JSON list of C-alpha atoms in Angstrom, two decimals:
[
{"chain": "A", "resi": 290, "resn": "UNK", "atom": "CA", "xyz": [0.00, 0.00, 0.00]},
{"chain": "A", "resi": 291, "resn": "UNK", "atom": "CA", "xyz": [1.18, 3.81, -0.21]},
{"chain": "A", "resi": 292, "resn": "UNK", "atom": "CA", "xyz": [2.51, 5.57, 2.37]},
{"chain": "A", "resi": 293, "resn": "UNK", "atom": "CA", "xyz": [0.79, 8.94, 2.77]},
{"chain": "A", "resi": 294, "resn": "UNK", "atom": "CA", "xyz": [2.58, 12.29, 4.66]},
{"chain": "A", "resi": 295, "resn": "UNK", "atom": "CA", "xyz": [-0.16, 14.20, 6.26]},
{"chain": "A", "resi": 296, "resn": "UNK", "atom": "CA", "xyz": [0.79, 17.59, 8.42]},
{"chain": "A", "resi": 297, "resn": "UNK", "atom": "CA", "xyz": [1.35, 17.22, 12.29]},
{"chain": "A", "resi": 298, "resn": "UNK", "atom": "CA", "xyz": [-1.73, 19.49, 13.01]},
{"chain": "A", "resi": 299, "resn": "UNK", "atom": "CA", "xyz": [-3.98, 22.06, 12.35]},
{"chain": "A", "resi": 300, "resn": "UNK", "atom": "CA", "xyz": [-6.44, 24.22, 13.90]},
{"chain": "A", "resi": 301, "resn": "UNK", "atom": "CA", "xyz": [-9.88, 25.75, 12.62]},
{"chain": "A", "resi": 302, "resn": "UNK", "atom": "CA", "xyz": [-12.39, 27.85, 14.17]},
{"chain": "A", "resi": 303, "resn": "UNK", "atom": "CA", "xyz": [-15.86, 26.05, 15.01]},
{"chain": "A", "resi": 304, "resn": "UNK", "atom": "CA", "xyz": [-18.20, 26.31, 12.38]},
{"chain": "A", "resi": 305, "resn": "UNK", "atom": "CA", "xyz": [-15.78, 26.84, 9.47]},
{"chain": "A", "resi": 306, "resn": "UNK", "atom": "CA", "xyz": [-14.65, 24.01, 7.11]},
{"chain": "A", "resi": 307, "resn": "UNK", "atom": "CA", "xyz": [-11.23, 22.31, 7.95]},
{"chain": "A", "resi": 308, "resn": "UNK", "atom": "CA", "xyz": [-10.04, 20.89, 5.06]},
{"chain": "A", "resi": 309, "resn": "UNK", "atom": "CA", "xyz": [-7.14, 18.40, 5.77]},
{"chain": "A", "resi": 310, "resn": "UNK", "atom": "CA", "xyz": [-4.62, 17.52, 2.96]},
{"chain": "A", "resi": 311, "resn": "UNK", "atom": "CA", "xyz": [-2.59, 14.15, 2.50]},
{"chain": "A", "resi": 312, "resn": "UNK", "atom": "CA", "xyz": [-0.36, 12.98, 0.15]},
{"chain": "A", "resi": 313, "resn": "UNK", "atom": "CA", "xyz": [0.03, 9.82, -1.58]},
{"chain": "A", "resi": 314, "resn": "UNK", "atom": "CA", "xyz": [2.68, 9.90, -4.25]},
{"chain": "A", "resi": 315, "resn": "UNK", "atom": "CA", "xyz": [3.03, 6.38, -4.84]},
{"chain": "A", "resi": 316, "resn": "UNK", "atom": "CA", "xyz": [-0.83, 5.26, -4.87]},
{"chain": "A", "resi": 317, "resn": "UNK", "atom": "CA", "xyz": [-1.41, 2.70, -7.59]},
{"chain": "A", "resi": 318, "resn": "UNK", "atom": "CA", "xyz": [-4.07, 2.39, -10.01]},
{"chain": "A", "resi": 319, "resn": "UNK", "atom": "CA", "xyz": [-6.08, 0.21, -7.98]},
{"chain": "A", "resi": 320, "resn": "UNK", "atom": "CA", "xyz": [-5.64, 1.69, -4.42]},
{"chain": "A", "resi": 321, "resn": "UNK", "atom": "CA", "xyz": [-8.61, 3.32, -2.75]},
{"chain": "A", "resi": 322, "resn": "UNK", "atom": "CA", "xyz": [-7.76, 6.12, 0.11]},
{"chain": "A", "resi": 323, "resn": "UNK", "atom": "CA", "xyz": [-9.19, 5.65, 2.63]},
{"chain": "A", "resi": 324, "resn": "UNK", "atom": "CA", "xyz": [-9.97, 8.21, 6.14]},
{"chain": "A", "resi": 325, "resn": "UNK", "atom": "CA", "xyz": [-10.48, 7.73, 9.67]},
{"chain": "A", "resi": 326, "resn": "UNK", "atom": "CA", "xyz": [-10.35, 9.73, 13.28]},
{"chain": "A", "resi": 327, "resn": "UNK", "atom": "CA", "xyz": [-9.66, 8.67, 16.57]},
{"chain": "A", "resi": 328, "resn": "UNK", "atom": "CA", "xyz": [-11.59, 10.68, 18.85]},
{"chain": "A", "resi": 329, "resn": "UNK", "atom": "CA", "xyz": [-8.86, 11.18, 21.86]},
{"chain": "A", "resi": 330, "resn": "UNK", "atom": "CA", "xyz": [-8.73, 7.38, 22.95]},
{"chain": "A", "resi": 331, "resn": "UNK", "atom": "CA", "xyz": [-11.66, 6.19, 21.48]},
{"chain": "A", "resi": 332, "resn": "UNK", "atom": "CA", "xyz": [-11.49, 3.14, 18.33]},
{"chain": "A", "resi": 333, "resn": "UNK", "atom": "CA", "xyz": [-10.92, 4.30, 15.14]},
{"chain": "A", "resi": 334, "resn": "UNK", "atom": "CA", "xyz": [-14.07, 5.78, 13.57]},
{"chain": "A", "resi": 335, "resn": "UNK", "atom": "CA", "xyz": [-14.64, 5.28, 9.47]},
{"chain": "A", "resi": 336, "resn": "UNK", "atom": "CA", "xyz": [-14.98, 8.48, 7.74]},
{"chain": "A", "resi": 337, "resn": "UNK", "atom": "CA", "xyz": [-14.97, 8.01, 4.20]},
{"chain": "A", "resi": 338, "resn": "UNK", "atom": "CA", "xyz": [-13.20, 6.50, 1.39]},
{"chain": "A", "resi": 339, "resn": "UNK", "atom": "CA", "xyz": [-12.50, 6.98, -2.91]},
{"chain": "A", "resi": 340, "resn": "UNK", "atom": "CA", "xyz": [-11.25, 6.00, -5.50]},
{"chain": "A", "resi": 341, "resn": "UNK", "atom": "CA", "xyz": [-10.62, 8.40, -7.92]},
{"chain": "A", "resi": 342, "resn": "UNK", "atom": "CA", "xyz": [-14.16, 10.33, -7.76]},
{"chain": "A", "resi": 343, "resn": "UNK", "atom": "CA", "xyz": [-14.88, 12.82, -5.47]},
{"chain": "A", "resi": 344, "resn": "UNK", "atom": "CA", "xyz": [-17.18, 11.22, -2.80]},
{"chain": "A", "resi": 345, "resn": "UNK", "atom": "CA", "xyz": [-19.77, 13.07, 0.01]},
{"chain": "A", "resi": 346, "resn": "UNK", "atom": "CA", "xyz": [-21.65, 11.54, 3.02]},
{"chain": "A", "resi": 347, "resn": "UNK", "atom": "CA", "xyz": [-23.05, 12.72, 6.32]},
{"chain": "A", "resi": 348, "resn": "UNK", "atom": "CA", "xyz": [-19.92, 13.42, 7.62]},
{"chain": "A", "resi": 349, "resn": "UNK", "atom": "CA", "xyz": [-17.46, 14.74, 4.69]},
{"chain": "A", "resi": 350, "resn": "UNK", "atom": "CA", "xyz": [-16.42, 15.29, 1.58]},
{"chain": "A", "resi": 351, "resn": "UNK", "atom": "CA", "xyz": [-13.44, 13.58, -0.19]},
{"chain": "A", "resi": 352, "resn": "UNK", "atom": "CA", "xyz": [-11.64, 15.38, -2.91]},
{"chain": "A", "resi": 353, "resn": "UNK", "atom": "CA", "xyz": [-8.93, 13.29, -5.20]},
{"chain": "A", "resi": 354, "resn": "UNK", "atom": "CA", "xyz": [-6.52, 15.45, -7.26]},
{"chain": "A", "resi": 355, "resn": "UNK", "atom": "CA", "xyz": [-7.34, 14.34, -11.10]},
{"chain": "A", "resi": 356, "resn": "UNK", "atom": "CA", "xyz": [-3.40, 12.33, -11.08]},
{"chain": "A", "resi": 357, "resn": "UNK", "atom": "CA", "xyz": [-4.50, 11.11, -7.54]},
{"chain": "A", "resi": 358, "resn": "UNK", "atom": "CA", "xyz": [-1.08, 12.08, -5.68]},
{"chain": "A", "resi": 359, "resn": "UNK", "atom": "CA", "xyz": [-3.32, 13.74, -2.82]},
{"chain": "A", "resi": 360, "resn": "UNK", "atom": "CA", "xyz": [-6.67, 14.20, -1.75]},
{"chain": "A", "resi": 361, "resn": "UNK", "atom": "CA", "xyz": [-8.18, 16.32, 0.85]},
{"chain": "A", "resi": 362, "resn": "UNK", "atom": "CA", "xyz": [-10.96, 16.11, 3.40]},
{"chain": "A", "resi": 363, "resn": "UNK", "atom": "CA", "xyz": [-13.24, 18.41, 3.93]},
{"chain": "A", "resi": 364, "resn": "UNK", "atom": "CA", "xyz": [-15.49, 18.90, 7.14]},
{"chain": "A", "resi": 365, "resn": "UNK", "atom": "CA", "xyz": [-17.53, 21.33, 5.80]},
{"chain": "A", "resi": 366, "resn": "UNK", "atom": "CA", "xyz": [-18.80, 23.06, 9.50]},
{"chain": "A", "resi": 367, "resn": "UNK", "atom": "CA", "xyz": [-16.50, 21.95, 11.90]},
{"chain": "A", "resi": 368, "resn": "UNK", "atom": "CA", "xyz": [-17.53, 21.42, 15.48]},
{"chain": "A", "resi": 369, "resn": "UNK", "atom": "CA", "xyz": [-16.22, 20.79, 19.05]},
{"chain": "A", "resi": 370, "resn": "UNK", "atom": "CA", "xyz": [-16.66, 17.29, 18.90]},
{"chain": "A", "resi": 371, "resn": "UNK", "atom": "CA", "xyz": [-14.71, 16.97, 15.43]},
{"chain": "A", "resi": 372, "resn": "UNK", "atom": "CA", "xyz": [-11.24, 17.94, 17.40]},
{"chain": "A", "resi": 373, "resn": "UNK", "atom": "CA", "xyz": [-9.42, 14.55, 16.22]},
{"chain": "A", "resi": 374, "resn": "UNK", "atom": "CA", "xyz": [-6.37, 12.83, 15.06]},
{"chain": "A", "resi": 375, "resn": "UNK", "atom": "CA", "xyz": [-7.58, 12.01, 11.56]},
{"chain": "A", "resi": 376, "resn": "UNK", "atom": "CA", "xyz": [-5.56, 9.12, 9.63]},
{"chain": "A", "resi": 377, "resn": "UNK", "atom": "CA", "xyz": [-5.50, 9.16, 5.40]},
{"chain": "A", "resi": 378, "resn": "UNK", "atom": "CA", "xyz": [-4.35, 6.00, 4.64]},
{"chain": "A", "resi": 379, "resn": "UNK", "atom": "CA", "xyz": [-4.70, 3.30, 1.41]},
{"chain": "A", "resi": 380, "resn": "UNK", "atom": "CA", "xyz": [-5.80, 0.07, 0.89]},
{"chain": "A", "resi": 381, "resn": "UNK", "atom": "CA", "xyz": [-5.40, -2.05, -2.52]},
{"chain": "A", "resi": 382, "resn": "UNK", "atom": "CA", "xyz": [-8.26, -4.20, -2.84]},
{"chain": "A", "resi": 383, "resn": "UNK", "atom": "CA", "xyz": [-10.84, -1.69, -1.53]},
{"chain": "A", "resi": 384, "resn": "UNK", "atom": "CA", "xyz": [-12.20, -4.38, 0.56]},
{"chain": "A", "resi": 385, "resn": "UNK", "atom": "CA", "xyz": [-11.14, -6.13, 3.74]},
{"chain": "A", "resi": 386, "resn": "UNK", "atom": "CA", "xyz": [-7.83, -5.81, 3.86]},
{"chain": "A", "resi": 387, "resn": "UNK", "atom": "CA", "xyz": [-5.27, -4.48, 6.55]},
{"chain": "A", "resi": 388, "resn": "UNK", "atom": "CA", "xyz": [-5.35, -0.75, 7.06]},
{"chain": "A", "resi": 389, "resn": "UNK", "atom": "CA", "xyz": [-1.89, 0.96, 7.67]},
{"chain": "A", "resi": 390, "resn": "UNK", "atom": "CA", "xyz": [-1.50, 4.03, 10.15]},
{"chain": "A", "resi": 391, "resn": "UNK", "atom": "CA", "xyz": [0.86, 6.36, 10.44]},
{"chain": "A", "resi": 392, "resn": "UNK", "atom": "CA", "xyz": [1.06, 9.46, 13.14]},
{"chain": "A", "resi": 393, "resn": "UNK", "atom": "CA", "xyz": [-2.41, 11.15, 11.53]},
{"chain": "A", "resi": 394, "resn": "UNK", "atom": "CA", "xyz": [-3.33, 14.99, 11.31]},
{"chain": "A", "resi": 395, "resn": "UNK", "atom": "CA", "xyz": [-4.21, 16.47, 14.85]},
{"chain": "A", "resi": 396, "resn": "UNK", "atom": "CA", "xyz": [-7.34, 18.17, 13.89]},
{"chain": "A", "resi": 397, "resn": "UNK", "atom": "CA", "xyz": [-8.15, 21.08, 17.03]},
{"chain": "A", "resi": 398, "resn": "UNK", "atom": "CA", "xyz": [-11.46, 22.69, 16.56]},
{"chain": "A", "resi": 399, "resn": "UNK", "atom": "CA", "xyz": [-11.42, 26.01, 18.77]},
{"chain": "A", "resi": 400, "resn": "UNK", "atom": "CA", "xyz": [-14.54, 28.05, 19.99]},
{"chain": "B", "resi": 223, "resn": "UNK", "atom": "CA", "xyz": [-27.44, -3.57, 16.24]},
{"chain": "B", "resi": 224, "resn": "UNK", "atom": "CA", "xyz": [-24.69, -3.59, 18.60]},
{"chain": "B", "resi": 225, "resn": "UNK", "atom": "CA", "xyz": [-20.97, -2.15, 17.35]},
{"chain": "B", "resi": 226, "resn": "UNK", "atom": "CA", "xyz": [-18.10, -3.66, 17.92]},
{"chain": "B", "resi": 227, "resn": "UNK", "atom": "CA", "xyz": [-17.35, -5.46, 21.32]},
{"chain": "B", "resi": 228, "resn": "UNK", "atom": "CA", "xyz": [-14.29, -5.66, 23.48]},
{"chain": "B", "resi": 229, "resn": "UNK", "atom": "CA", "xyz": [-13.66, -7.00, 26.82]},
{"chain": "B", "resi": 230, "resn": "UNK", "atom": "CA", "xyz": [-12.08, -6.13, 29.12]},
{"chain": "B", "resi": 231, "resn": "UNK", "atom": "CA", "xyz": [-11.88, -2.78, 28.55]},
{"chain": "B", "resi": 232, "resn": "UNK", "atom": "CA", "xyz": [-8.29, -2.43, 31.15]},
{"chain": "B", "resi": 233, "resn": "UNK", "atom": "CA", "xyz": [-6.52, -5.21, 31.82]},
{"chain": "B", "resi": 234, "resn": "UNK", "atom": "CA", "xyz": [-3.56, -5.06, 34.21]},
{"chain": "B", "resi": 235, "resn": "UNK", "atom": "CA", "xyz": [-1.05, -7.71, 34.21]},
{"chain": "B", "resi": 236, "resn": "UNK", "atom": "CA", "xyz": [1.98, -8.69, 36.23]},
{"chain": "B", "resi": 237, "resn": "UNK", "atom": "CA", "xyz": [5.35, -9.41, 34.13]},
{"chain": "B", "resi": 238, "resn": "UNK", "atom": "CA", "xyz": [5.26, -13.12, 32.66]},
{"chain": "B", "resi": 239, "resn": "UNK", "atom": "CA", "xyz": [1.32, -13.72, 33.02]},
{"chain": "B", "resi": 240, "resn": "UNK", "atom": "CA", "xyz": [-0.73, -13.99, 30.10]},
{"chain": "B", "resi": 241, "resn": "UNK", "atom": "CA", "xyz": [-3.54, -11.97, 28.58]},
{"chain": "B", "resi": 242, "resn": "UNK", "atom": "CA", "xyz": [-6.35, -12.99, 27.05]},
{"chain": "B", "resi": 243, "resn": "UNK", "atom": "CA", "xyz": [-8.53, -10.00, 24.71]},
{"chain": "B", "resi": 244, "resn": "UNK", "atom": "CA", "xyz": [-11.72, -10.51, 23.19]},
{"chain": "B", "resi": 245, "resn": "UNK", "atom": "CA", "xyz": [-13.32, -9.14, 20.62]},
{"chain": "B", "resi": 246, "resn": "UNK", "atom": "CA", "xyz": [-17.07, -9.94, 19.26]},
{"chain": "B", "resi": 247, "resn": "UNK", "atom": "CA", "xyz": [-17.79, -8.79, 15.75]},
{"chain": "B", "resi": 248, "resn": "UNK", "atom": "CA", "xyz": [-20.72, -6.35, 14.58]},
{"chain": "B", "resi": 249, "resn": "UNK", "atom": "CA", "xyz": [-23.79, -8.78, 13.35]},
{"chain": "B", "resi": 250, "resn": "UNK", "atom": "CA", "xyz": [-22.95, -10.15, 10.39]},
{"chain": "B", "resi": 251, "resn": "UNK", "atom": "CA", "xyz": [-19.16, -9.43, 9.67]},
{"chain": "B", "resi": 252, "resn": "UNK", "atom": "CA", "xyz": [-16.87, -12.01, 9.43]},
{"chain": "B", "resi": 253, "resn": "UNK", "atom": "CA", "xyz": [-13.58, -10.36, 9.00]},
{"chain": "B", "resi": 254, "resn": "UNK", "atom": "CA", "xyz": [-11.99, -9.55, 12.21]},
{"chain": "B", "resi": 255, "resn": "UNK", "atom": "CA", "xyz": [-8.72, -7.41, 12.32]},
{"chain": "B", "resi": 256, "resn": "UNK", "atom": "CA", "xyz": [-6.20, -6.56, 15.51]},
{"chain": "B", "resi": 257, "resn": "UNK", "atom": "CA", "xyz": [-4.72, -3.35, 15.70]},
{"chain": "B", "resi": 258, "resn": "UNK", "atom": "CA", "xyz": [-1.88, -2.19, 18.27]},
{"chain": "B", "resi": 259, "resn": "UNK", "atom": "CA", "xyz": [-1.50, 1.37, 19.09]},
{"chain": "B", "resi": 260, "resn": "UNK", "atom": "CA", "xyz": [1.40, 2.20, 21.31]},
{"chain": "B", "resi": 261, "resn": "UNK", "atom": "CA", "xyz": [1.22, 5.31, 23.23]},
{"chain": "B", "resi": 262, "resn": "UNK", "atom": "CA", "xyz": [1.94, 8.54, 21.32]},
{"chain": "B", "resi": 263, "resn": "UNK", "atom": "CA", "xyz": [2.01, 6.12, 17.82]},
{"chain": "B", "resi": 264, "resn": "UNK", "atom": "CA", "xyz": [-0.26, 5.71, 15.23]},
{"chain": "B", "resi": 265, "resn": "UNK", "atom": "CA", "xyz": [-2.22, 2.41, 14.66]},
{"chain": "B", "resi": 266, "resn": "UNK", "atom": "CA", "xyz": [-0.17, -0.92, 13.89]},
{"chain": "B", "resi": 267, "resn": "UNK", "atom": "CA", "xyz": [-1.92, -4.06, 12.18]},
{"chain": "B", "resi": 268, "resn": "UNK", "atom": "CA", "xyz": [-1.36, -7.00, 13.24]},
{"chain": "B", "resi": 269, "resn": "UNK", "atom": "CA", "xyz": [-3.46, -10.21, 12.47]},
{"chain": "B", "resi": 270, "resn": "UNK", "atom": "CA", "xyz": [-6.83, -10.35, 10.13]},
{"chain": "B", "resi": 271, "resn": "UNK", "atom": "CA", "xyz": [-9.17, -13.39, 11.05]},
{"chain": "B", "resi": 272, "resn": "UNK", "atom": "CA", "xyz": [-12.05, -15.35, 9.26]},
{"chain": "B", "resi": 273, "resn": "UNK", "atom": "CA", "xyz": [-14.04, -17.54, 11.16]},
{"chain": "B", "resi": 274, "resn": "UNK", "atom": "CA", "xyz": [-11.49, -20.56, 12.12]},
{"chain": "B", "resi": 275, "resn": "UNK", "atom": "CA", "xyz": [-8.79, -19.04, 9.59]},
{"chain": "B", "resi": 276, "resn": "UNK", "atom": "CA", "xyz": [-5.88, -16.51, 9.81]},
{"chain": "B", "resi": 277, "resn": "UNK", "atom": "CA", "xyz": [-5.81, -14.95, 6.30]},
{"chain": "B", "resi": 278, "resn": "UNK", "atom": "CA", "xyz": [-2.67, -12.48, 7.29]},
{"chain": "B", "resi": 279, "resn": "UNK", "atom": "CA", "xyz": [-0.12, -12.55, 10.70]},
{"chain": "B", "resi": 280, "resn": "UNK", "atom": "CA", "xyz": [2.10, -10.42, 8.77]},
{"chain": "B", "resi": 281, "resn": "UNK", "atom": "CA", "xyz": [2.07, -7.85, 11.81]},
{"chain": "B", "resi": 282, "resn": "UNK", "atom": "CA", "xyz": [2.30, -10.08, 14.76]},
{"chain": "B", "resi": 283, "resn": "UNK", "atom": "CA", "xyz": [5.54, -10.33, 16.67]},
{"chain": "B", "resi": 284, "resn": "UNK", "atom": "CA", "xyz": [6.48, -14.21, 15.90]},
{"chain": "B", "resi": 285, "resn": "UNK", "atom": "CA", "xyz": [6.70, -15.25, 19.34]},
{"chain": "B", "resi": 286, "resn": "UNK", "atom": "CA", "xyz": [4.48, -14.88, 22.76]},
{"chain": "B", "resi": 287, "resn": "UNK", "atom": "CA", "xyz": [1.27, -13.38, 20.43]},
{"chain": "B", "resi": 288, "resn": "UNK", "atom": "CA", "xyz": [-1.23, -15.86, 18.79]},
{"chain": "B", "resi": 289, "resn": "UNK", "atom": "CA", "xyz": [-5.32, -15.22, 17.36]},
{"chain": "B", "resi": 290, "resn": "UNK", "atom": "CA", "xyz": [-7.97, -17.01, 16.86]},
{"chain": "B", "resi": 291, "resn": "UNK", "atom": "CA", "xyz": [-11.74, -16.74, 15.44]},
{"chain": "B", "resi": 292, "resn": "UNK", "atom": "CA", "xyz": [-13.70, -19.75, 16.30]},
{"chain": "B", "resi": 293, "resn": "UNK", "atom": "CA", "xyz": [-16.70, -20.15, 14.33]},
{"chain": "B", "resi": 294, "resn": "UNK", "atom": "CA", "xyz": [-18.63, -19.66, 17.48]},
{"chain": "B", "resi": 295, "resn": "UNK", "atom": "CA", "xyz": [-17.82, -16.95, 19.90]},
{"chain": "B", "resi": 296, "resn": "UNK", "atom": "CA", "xyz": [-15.37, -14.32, 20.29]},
{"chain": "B", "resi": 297, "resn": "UNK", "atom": "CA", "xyz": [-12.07, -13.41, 18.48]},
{"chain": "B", "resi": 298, "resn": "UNK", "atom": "CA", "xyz": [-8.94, -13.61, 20.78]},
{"chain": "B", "resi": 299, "resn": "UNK", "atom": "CA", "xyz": [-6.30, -12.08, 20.84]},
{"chain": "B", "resi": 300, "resn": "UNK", "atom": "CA", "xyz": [-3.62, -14.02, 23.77]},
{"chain": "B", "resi": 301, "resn": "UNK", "atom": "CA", "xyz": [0.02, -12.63, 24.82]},
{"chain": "B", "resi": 302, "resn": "UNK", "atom": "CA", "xyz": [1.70, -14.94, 26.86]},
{"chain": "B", "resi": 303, "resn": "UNK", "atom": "CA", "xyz": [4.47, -14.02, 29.43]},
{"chain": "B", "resi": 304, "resn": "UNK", "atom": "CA", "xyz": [3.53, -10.47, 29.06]},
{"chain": "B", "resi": 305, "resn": "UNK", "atom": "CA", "xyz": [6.27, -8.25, 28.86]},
{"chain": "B", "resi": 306, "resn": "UNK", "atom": "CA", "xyz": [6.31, -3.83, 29.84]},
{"chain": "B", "resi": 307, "resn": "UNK", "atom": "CA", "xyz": [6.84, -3.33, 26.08]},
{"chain": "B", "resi": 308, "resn": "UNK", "atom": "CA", "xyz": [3.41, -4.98, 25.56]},
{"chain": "B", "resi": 309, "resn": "UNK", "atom": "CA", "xyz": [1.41, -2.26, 27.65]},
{"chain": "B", "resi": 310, "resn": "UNK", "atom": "CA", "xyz": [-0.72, -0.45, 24.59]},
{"chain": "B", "resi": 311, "resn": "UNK", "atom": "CA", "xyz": [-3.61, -0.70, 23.61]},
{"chain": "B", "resi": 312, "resn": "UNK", "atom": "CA", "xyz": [-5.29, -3.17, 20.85]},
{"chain": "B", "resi": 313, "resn": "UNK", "atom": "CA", "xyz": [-8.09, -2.54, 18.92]},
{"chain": "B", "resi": 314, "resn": "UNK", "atom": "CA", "xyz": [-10.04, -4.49, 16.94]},
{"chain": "B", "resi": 315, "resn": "UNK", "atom": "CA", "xyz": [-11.92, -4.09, 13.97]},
{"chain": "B", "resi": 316, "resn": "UNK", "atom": "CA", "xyz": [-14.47, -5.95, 11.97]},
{"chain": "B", "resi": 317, "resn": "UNK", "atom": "CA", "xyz": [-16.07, -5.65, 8.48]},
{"chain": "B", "resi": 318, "resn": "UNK", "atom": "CA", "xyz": [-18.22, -6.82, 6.36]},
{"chain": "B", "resi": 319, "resn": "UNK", "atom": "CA", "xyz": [-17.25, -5.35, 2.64]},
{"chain": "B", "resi": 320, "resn": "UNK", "atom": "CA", "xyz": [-15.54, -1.90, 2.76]},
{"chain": "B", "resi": 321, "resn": "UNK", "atom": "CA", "xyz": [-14.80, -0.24, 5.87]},
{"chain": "B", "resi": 322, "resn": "UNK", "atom": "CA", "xyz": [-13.97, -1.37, 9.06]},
{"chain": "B", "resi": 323, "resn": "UNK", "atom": "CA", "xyz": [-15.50, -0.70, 12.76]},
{"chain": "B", "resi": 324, "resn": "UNK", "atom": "CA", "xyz": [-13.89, -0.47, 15.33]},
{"chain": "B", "resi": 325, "resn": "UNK", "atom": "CA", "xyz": [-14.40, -1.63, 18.71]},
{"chain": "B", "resi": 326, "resn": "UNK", "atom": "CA", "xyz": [-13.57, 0.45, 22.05]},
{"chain": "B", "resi": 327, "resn": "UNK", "atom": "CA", "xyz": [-10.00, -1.06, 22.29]},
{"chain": "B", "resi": 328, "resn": "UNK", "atom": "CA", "xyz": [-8.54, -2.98, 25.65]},
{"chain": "B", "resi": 329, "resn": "UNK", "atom": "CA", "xyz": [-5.75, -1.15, 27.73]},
{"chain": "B", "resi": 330, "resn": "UNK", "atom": "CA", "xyz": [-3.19, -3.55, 28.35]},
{"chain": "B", "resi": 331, "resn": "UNK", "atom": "CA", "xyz": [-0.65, -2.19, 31.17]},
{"chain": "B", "resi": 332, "resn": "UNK", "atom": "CA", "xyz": [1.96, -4.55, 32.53]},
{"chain": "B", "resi": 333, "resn": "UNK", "atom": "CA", "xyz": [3.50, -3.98, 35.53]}
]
């Protein structure tokens, strides 16, 4: 799988839209990205995952640069609760296979 | 329907006793991953379990650390002659197609 290279952290103020960049340089064809948050020491919590299309759900948005080198997540109103270490990792069969972590973004939403 | 289950949530143990971690599945998903997260570190796979097979060790230290997933009850996780280096914690996951859930994690601390 890829190794991605995310920033140590950021900060955003609550109710704005933290976007949060990785990069993946060496994704392959056939390797999803995929992003989770760890909610201080709670599990791992799914947040969303691509391919090459941008994606949307309840919780984010996804964005995949066209060459698909990076990709961004986008909270789009940032709360409280959404202050996080956020991981952007990959996974080549897009389907029950072993995630890899590194260090994540530290996400800090302030009032 | 329940999320991912894991007992016990802290587990103390004494230098050369074993632990035992358990992890029940969501309904329905019968893929069952092991993370290790060391304190300050990101995430580290270890094992991923189908019911009565290991598909992939590739992250599990080759000696004192062994998993199982019977096809009834609970997947295991079991470090014998626990060692200080083993205090973390371990998650586990579980999935049924794309993403994986994640349980609450056990604290292992050795003393």
């Amino acid at each position: 799988d890829a190794k991605t290279t995310q920033p140590t952290s950021m900060d955003c103020a609550e109710g704005r839209a933290a976007n949060l960049p990785c990069n993946h340089s060496t994704i392959s064809g056939n390797e999803y990205v995929y992003w989770y948050r760890q909610i201080h020491s709670q599990g791992p919590q799914y947040i969303i995952h691509g391919l090459k299309n941008n994606e949307t759900n309840e919780m984010a948005s996804l964005i995949i640069t066209e060459d698909r080198k990076s990709s961004t997540l986008i909270l789009p109103h940032a709360t409280l609760r959404d202050t996080a270490v956020y991981y952007c990792t990959t996974d080549s069969t897009g389907a029950n296979s072993k995630l890899t972590f590194g260090k994540g973004i530290t996400l800090s939403v302030r009032p | 329907n329940a999320g991912v289950m894991q007992n016990p949530r802290h587990l103390v143990r004494r230098r050369g006793q074993e632990a035992r971690l358990r992890c029940s599945p969501m309904k329905g998903h019968s893929h069952v991953y092991w993370y290790r997260q060391l304190p300050e570190e990101g995430l580290k796979f270890m094992v991923y379990l189908q019911k009565e097979n290991i598909i992939d060790e590739s992250g599990m230290p080759k000696e004192r650390f062994s998993a199982e997933f019977p096809k009834e009850g609970p997947s295991i996780l079991r470090i014998q002659q626990v060692v200080r280096g083993d205090s973390a914690a371990y998650f586990c996951a579980s999935s049924a197609k794309n993403e994986q859930y994640f349980g609450p994690g056990t604290r292992l601390t050795v003393t």
